[in-house]
Short mmCIF file of C-alpha atoms and ligand atoms in Angstrom, two decimals:
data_model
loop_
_atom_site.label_atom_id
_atom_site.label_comp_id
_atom_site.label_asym_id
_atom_site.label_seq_id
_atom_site.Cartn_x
_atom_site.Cartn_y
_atom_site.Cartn_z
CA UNK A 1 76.13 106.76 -57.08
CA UNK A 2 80.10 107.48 -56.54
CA UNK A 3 80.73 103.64 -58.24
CA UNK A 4 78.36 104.17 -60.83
CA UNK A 5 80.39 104.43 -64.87
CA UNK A 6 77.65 106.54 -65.63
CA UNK A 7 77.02 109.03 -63.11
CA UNK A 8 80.71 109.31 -63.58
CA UNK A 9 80.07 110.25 -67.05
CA UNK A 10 76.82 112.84 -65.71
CA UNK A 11 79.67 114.19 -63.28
CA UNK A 12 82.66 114.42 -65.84
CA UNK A 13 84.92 112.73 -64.17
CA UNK A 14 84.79 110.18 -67.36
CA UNK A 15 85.23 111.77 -70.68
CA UNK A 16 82.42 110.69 -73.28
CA UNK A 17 81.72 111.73 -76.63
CA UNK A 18 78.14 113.77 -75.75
CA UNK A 19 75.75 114.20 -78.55
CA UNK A 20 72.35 115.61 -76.73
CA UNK A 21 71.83 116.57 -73.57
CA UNK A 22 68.52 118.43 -71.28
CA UNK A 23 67.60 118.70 -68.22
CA UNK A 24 66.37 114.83 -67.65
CA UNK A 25 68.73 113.08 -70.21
CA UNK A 26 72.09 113.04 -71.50
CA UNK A 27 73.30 110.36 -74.47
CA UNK A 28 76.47 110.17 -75.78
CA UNK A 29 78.27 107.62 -78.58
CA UNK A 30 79.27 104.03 -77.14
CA UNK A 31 82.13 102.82 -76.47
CA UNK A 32 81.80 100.14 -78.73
CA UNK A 33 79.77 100.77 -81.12
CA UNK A 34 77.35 97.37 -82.66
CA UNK A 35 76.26 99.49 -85.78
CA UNK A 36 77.35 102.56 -87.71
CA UNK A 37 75.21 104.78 -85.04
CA UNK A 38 74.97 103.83 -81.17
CA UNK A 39 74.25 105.76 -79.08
CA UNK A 40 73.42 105.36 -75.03
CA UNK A 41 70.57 107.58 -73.75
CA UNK A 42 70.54 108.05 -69.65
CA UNK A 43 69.13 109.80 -67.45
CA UNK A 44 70.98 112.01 -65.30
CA UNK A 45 69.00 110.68 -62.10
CA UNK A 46 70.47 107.44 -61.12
CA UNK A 47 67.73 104.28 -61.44
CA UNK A 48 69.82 100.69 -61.69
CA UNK A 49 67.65 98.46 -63.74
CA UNK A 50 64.06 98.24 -65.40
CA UNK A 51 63.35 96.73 -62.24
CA UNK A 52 63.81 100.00 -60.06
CA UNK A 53 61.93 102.46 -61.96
CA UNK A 54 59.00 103.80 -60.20
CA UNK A 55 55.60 106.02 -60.86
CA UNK A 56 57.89 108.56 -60.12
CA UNK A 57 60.36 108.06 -63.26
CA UNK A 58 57.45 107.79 -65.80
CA UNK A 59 58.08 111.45 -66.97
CA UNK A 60 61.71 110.88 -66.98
CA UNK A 61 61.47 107.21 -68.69
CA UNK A 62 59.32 109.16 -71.75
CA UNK A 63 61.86 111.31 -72.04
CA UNK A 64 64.91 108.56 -72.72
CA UNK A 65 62.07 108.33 -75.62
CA UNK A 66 61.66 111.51 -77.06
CA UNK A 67 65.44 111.84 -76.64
CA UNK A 68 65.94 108.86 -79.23
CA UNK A 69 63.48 110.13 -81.57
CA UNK A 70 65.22 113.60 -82.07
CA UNK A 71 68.83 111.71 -82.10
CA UNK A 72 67.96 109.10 -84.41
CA UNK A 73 66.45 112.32 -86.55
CA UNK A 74 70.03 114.35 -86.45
CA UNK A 75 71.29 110.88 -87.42
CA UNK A 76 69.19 110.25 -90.29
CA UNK A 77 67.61 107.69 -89.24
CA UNK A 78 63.59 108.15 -88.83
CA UNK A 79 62.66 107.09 -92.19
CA UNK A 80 65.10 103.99 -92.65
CA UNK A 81 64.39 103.00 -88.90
CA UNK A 82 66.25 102.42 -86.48
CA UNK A 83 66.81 99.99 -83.12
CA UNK A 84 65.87 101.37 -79.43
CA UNK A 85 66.66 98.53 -76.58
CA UNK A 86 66.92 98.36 -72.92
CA UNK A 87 68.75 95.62 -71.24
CA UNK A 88 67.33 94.57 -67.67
CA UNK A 89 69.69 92.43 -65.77
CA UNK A 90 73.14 90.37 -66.55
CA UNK A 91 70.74 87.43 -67.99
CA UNK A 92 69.85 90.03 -70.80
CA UNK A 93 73.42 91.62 -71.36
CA UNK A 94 73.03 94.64 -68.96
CA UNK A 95 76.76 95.38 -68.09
CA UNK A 96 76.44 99.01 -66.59
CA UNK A 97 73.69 99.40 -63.90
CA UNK A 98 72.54 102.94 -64.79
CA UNK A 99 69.31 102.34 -66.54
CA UNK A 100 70.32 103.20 -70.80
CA UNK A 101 68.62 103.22 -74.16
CA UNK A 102 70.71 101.87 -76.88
CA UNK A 103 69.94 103.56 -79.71
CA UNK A 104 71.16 101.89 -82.54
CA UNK A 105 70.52 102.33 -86.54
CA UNK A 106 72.65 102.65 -90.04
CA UNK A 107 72.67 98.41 -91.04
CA UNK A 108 69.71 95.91 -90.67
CA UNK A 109 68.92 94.13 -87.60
CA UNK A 110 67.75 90.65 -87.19
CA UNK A 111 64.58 89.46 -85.64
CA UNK A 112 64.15 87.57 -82.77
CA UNK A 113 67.69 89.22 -81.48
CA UNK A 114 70.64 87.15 -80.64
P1 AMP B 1 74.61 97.27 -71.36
O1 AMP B 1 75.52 96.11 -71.62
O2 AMP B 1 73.24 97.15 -71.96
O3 AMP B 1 74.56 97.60 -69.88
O4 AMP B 1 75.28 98.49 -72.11
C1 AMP B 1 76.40 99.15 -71.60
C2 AMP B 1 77.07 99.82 -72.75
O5 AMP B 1 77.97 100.78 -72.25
C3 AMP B 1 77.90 98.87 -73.64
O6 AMP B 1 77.39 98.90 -74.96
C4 AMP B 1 79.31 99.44 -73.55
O7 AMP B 1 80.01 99.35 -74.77
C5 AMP B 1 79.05 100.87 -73.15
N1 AMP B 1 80.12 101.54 -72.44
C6 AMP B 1 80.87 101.06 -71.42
N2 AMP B 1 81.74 102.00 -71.00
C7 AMP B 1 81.54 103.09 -71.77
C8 AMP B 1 82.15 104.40 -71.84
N3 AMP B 1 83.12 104.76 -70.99
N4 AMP B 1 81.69 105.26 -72.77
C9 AMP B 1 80.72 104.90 -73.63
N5 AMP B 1 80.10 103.69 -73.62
C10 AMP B 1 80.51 102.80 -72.70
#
């Protein structure tokens, strides 16, 4: 997608700060960070929302998974625990339209979110 922040990102024509990368995934350190670790796991194949993802991206969807399991374990996180969300739509804060896990971990976190 040539308007996509993301695939821009995938392509390199956006600099990020890339921690992990395969074949399926890449994640790199937010912008703007909401804790002491946050990180955005994507895939490299474009998918918009929650909403678009098919049979077809289950593999790939498993894989944002295991890819925030071994980052929050670089990070130190696994036993202290750690935050994994995906916004679906503007109602729930989804700003970029490239289907991303927010990892996020190092300070507490409230429950029910804000
Ligand atoms: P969301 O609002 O759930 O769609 O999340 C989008 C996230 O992308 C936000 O947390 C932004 O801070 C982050 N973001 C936007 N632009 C960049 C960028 N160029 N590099 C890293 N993170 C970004």
């Amino acid at each position: 997608m040539s308007d996509c922040l993301f695939c821009k990102i995938l392509d390199g024509e956006i600099p990020a700060d890339v921690i992990y990368e395969n074949d399926t995934v890449l994640a790199f350190r937010d912008i703007n960070p909401q804790a002491p670790t946050h990180v955005l796991i994507i895939p490299r194949q474009h998918v918009g929302t929650i909403n678009d993802i098919e049979a077809e991206h289950e593999m790939m969807v498993g894989r944002l998974f295991s890819a925030a399991k071994a980052i929050a374990a670089e990070e130190g996180l696994s036993e202290k625990g750690y935050r994994v969300v995906m916004n679906c739509g503007e109602g729930a804060g989804q700003s970029v339209f490239h289907i991303h896990l927010h990892l996020l971990g190092g300070r507490g976190f409230d429950w029910p979110p804000g």
